[in-house]
Each structure stands twice: as C-alpha cells, then as structure tokens.
Tab-separated table of C-alpha atoms and ligand atoms in Angstrom:
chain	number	residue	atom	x	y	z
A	1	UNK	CA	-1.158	1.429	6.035
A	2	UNK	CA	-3.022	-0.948	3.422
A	3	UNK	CA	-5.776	1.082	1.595
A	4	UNK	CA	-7.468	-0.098	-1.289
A	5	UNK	CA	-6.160	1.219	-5.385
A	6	UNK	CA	-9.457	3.801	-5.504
A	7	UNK	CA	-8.268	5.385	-2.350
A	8	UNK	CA	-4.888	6.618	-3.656
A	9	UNK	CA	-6.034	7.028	-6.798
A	10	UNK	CA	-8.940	9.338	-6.159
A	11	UNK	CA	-6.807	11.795	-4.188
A	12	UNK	CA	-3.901	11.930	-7.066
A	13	UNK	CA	-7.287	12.538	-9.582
A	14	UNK	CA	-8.475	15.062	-7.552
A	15	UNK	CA	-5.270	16.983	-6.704
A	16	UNK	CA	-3.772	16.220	-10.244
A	17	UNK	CA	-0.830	14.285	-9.259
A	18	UNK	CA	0.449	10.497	-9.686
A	19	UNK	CA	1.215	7.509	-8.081
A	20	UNK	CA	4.196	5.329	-8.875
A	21	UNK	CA	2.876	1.515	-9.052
A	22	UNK	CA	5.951	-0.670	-8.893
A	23	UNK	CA	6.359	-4.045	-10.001
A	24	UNK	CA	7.206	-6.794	-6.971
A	25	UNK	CA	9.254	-10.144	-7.859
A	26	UNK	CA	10.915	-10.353	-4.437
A	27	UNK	CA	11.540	-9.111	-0.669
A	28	UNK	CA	14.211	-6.782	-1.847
A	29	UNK	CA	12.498	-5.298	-4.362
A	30	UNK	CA	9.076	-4.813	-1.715
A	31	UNK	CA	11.570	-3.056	0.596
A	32	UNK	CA	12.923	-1.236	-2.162
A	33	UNK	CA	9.991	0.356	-2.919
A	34	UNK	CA	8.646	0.873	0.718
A	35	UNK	CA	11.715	2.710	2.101
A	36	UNK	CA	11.590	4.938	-1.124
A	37	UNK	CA	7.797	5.333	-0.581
A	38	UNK	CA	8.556	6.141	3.539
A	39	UNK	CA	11.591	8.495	2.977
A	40	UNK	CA	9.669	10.709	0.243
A	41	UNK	CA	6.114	10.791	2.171
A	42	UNK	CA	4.472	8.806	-1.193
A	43	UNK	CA	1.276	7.131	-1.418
A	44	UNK	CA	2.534	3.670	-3.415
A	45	UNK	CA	1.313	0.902	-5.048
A	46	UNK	CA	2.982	-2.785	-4.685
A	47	UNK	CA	2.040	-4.647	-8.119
A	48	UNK	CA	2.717	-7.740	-9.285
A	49	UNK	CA	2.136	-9.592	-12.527
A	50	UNK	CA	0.882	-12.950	-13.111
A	51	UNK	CA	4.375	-14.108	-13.711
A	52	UNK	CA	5.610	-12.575	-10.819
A	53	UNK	CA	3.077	-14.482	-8.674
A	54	UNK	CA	4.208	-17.596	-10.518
A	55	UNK	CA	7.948	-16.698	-9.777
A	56	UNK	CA	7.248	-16.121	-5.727
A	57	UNK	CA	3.879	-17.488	-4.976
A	58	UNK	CA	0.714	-15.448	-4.708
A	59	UNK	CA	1.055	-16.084	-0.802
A	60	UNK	CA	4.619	-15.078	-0.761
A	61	UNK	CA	3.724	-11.729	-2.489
A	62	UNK	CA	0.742	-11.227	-0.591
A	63	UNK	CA	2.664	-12.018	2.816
A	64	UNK	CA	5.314	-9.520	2.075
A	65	UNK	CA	3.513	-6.907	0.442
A	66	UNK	CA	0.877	-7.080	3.608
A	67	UNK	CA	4.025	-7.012	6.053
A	68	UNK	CA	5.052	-3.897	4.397
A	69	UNK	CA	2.170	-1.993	3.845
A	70	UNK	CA	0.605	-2.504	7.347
A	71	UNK	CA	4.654	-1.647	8.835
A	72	UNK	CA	4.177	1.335	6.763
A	73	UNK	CA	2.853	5.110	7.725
A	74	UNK	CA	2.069	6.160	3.900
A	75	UNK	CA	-0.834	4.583	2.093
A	76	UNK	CA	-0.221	1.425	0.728
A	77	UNK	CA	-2.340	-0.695	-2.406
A	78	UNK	CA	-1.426	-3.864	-3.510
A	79	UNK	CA	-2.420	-4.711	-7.280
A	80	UNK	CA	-2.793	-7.093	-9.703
A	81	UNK	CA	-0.761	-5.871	-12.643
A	82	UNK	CA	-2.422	-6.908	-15.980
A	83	UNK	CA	-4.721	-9.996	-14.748
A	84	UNK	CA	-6.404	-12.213	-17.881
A	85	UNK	CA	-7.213	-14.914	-15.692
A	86	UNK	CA	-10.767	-15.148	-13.750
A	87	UNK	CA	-9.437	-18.039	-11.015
A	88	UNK	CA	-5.816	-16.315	-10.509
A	89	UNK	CA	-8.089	-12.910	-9.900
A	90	UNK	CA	-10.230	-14.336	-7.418
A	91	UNK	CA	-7.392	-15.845	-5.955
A	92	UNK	CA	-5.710	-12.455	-5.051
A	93	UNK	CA	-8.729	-10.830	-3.581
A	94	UNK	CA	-8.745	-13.726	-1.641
A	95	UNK	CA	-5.279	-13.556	-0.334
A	96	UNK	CA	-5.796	-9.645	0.714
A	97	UNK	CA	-5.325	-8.023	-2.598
A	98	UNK	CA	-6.896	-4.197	-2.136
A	99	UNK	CA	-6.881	-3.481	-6.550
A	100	UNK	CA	-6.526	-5.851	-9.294
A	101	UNK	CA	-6.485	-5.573	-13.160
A	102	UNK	CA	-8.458	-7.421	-16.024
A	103	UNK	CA	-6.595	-6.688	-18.848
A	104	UNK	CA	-9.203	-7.609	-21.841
A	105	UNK	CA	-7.374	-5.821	-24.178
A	106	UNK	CA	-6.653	-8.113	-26.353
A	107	UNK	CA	-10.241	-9.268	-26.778
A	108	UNK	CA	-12.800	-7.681	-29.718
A	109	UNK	CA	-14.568	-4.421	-27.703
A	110	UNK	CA	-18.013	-6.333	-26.322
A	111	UNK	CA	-16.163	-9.137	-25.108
A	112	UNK	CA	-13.487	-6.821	-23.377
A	113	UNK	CA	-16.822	-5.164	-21.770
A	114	UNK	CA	-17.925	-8.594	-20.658
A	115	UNK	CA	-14.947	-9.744	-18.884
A	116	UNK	CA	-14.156	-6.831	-17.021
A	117	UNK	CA	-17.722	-6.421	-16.061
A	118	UNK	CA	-17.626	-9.990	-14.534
A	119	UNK	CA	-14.211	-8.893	-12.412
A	120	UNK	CA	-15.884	-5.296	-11.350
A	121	UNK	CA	-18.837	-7.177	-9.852
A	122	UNK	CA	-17.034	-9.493	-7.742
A	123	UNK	CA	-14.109	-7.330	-6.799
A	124	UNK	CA	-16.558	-4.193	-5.698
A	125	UNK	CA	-18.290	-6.972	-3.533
A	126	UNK	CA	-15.266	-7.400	-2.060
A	127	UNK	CA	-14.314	-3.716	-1.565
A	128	UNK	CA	-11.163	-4.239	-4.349
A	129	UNK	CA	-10.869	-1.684	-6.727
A	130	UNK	CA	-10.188	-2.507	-10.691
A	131	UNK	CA	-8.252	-1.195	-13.205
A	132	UNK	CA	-9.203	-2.207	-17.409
A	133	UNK	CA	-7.307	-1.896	-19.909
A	134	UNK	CA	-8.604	-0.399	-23.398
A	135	UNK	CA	-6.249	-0.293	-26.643
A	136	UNK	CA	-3.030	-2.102	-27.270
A	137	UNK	CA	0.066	-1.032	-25.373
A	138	UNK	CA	2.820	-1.683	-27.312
A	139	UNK	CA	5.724	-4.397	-26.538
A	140	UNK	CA	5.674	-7.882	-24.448
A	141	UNK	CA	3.930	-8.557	-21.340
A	142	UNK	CA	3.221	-12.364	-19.692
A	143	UNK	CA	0.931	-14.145	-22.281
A	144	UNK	CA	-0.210	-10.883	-24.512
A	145	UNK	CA	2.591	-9.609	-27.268
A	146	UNK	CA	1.488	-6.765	-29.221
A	147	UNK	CA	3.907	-5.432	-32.009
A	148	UNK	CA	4.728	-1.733	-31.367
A	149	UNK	CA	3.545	-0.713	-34.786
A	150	UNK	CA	0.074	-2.314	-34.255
A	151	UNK	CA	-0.637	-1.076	-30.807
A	152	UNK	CA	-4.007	0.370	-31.217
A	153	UNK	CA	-4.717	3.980	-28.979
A	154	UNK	CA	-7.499	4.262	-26.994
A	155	UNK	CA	-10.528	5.493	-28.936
A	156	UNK	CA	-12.300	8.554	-26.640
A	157	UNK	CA	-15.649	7.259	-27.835
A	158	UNK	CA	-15.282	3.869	-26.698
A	159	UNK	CA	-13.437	4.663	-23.566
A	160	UNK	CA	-16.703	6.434	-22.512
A	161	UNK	CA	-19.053	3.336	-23.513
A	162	UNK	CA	-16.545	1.306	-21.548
A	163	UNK	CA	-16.439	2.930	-18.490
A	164	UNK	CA	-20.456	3.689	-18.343
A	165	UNK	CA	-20.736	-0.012	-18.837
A	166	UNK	CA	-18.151	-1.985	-16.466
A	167	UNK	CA	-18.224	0.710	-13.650
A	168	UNK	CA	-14.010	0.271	-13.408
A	169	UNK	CA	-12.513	2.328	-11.220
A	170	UNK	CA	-9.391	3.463	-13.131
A	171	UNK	CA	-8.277	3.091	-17.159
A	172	UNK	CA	-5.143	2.354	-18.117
A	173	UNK	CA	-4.817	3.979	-22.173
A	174	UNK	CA	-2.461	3.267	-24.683
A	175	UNK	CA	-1.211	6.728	-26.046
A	176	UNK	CA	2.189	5.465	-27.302
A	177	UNK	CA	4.029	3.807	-24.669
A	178	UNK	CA	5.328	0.404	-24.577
A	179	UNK	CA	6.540	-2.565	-22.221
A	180	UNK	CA	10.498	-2.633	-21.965
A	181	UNK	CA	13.013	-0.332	-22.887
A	182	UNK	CA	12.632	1.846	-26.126
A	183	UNK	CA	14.749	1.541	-29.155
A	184	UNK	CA	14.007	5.478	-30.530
A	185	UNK	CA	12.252	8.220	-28.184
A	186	UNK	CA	8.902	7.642	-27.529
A	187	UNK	CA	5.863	10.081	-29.287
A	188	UNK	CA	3.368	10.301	-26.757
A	189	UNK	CA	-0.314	11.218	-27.855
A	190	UNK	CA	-1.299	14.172	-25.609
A	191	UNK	CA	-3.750	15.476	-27.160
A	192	UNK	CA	-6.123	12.030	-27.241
A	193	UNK	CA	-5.165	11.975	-23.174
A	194	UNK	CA	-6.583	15.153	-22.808
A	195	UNK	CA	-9.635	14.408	-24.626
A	196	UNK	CA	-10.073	11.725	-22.405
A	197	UNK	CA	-9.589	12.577	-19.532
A	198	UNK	CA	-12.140	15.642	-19.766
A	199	UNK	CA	-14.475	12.863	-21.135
A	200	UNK	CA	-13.897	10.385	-18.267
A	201	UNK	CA	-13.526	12.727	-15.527
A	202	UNK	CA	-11.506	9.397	-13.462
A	203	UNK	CA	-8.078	8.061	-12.519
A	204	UNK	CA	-5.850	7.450	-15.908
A	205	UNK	CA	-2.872	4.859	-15.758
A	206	UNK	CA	0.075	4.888	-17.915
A	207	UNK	CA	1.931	1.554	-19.005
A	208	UNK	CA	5.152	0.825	-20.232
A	209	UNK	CA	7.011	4.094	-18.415
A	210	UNK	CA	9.869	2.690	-17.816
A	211	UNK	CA	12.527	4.881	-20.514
A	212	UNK	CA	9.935	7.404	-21.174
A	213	UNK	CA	11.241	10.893	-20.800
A	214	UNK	CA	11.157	13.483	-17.573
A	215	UNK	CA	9.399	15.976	-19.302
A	216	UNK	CA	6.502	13.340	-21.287
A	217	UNK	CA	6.266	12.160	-18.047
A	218	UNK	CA	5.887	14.904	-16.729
A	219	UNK	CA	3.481	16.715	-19.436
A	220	UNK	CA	1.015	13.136	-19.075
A	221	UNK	CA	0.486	14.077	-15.014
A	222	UNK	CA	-0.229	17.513	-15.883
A	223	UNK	CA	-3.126	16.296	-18.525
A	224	UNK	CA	-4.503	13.786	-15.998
A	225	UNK	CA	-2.495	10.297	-15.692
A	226	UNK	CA	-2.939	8.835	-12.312
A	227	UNK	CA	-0.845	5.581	-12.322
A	228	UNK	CA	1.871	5.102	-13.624
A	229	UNK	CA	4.075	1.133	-14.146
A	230	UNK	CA	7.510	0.720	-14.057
A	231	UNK	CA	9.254	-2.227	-13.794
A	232	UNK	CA	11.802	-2.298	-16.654
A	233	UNK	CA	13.751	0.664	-14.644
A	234	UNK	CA	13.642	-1.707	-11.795
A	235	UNK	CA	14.790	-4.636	-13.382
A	236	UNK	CA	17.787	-2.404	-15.043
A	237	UNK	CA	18.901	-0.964	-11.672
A	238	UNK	CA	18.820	-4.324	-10.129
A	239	UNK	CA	20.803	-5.533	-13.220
A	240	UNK	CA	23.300	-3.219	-13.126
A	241	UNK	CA	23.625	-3.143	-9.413
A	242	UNK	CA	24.286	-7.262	-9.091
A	243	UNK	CA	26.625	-6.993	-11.968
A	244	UNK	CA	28.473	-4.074	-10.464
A	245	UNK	CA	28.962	-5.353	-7.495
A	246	UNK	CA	29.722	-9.235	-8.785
A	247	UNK	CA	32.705	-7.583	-10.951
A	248	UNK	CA	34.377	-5.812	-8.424
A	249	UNK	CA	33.950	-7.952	-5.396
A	250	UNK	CA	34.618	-11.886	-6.972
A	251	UNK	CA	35.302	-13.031	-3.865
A	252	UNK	CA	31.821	-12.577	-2.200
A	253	UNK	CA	29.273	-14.738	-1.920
A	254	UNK	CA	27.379	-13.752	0.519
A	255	UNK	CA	23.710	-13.159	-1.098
A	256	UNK	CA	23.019	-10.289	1.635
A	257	UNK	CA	26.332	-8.778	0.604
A	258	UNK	CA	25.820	-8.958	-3.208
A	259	UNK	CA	21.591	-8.122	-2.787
A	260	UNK	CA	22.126	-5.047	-0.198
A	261	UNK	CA	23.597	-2.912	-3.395
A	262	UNK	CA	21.074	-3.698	-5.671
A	263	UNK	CA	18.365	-2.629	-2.917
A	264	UNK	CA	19.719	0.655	-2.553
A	265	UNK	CA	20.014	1.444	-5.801
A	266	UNK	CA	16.338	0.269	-6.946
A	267	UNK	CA	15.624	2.520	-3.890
A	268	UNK	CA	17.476	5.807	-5.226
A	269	UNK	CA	15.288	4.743	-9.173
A	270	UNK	CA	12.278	4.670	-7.268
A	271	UNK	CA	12.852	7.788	-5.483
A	272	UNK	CA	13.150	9.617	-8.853
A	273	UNK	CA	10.379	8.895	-9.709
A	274	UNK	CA	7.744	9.273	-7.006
A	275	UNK	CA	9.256	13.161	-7.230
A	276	UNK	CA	8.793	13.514	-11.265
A	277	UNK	CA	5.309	11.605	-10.515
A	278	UNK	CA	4.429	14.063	-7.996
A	279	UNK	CA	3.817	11.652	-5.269
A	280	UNK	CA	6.315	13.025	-2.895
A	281	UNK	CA	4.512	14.423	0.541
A	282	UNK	CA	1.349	13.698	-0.378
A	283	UNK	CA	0.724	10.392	1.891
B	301	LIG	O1	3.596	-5.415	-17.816
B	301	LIG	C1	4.565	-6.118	-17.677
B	301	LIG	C2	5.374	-6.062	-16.446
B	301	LIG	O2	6.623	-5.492	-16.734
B	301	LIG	C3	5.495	-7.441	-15.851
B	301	LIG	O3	6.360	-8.241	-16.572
B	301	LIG	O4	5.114	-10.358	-16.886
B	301	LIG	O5	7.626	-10.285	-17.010
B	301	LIG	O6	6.440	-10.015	-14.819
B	301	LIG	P1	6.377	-9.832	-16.306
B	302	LIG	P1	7.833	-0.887	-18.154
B	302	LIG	O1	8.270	-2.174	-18.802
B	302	LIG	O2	8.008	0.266	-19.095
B	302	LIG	O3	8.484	-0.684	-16.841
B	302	LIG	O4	6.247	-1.012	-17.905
B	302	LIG	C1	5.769	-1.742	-16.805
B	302	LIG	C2	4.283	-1.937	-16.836
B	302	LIG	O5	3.542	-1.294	-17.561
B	302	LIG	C3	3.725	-2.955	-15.927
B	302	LIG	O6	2.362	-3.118	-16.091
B	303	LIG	ZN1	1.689	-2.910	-18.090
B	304	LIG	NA1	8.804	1.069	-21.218
C-alpha cells in the first residue's frame, strides 16, 4: 500500500529500527525491490534521484513505483532522493510522490534554512513528507560533488536550529559516509549520532551506505538512524549480474533472458539488507 515517508519513518523511530530506501532507474530494479520488500514483510521506500527521473521520466517512475506500491501488502513511500530543484519538486508531488528531499546542503546555513522551509510548506500542504539534508556527505551525487576530505559533519547545535525552524520531517547527517564505493573502511562518527539523535528526538537518514560495514550498520540503527540509501550495491549487483550472464551465455539476446538474472540478484542484495536494517516483519 502507498503511505506517505513520515508514516514508515515514525514507526522505525519509535520502535528503533530502519528502513531500506532504494534507488529506482527502471522496472526491474522497482520489482527488485518490491518482491524483496513482500518476501521479508518490510516497510520500503522507492527513491529516485533527479537523474534517475531524467533517465526514465518522472511519469515513468511515478507510474511504476504507484503500480507497485498500491499491488503491494507492505507499506510503500515513494521519495525524492536528494531534490535541489523547486519546479522538479513540485513536479513529483504532483505526479503522486508521498516524501521528497531538498538537499540545501551545499548552500551557507540561513540559506539552507530558507530553501527547505519553502519545500516543507508546500509539501505538508500537500500531505508529502520531507527529508533535509545538513553537512556534506562525502563523494559524487547528480549536480553536488563534495571531496571526501572536506565533507563537513553535522553540527548538533545547528541540527537543532534547523529542525525548530523548517519543521522537516526527517534529517539525513553526514557522520562519515560517502556516495559510491569506498576506497579504505569507512570511520563512522557515533558518538555525534548519538548526540543527535537525543537532541532531535526524530527520524535520522544515513547516505552513502552502500560498502559500509554489517556491524557500522548495524551499531548506526541501534543509536537512532531511520533511513538508510543504497544504490551503489544495486548498481554493483546489477553489474555483475548482466556481465555474468553476457559471458557465459553469448548467444542470447533476449533482454528478458539477460535482465531476469540481474533481477534476482538485486533481489537477494536487497534482502540483506532490509534484515541487517531491521526492517524485516515489521510491515
Ligand atoms: O545519491 C546519489 C544516488 O546514488 C543517485 O545517483 O544521481 O547517479 O542517480 P544518481
Ligand atoms: P550509495 O552510493 O552508498 O549507495 O548511497 C546512495 C545514496 O545515498 C542515495 O541518496
Ligand atoms: Zn544520498
Ligand atoms: Na557508499
């Protein structure tokens, strides 16, 4: 069933758990996530980014994620993942998105305030939740490249200001993770999600968590992350599952035939990690 991002989001808040929100290029991928989401009893969320709305269409997206979420008996949100633009925000409320994100993060502090104020007031009126950004998460994403070594954390005190001040629904922090794969291990900042989270007292999303450990995974639900991306893992599975398949089976060229693989194997990713996230049997 289609519910809106706050929906999901306050229950995995309130019973300290988290919701997988997976990133949505295609039909296969949709279906990926769905069946894993159906066969593990998970809340989901169906996001997709501003280049994956360019890649399908924002109708196409819509269509299918709507398709899915209304076939499906677990909750269902479908997001905006890291919005910057006013118009292309309106535009998914308008085509039946339930949660969207204004990523201001790269803007100075006030003006981040200011344009995720202006999102919050028109969403709300629309029943859409909305997820802000605050602090630099490392790596490349659409239009916004931060370098790893200058991705800013989230500052407590300002997260507080923030939230008092745009009336978002749900923060995503930067504590240390990054877009894409990781080069080293990485060193997540604990300690500063703890700190906010007893200071917010709200849903907490994690970027960029695609590569990052079980057990930091793990550790960041426990301490009070809510939402957590992937994509990357996606991507990799599909990757791997097309070239697999492509290698041993020349001869084919049947798109079902060499697309069917890749499904089931985002599938099996995805179903990984609804059970580190927690998600499992709570829909
Ligand atoms: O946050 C970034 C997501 O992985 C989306 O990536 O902008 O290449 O679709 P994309
Ligand atoms: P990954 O690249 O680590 O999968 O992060 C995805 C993400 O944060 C989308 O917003
Ligand atoms: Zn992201
Ligand atoms: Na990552």
């Amino acid at each position: 069933m289609l519910v809106t991002g706050k929906e999901i989001l306050q229950d995995a808040h309130k019973k300290g758990y988290a919701v997988g929100a997976f990133n949505v290029n295609n039909m296969e991928i949709v279906q990926a996530i769905i069946q894993a989401a159906e066969e593990t009893n998970s809340p989901v969320i169906l996001q997709a980014s501003q280049g994956g709305l360019k890649y399908a269409g924002v109708e196409y997206i819509a269509a299918m994620a709507k398709v899915a979420a209304e076939k499906a008996k677990v909750p269902v949100a479908i997001h905006l993942d890291h919005g910057t633009d006013f118009t292309q925000i309106v535009k998914c409320i308008r085509n039946g998105f339930t949660s969207v994100m204004i990523d201001g993060s790269k803007h100075p502090f006030e003006e981040n305030i200011a344009v995720t104020k202006k999102v919050v007031e028109i969403a709300h009126a629309a029943g859409v939740s909305v997820e802000a950004e605050l602090g630099k998460i490392g790596g490349t994403e659409d239009d916004i490249t931060v370098d790893e070594k200058d991705a800013t954390f989230t500052d407590p005190d300002e997260a507080e200001k923030f939230v008092k001040e745009t009336g978002v629904d749900y923060l995503a922090i930067a504590i240390g993770t990054a877009h894409g794969p990781y080069k080293g291990e990485p060193k997540l900042d604990f300690d500063r999600l703890k700190t906010i989270k007893e200071r917010l007292n709200m849903p907490l999303v994690l970027h960029g968590s695609s590569g990052v450990p079980e057990e930091s995974i793990k550790k960041a639900v426990s301490l009070g992350i809510n939402k957590i991306n992937i994509d990357t893992d996606i991507r990799l599975a599909f990757n791997g599952a097309v070239r697999d398949f492509v290698k041993n089976n020349p001869d084919v060229y049947d798109p079902r035939k060499i697309l069917g693989p890749a499904r089931e194997a985002m599938k099996e990713v995805i179903k990984g990690k609804m059970t580190i996230f927690g998600s499992v049997d709570r829909a």
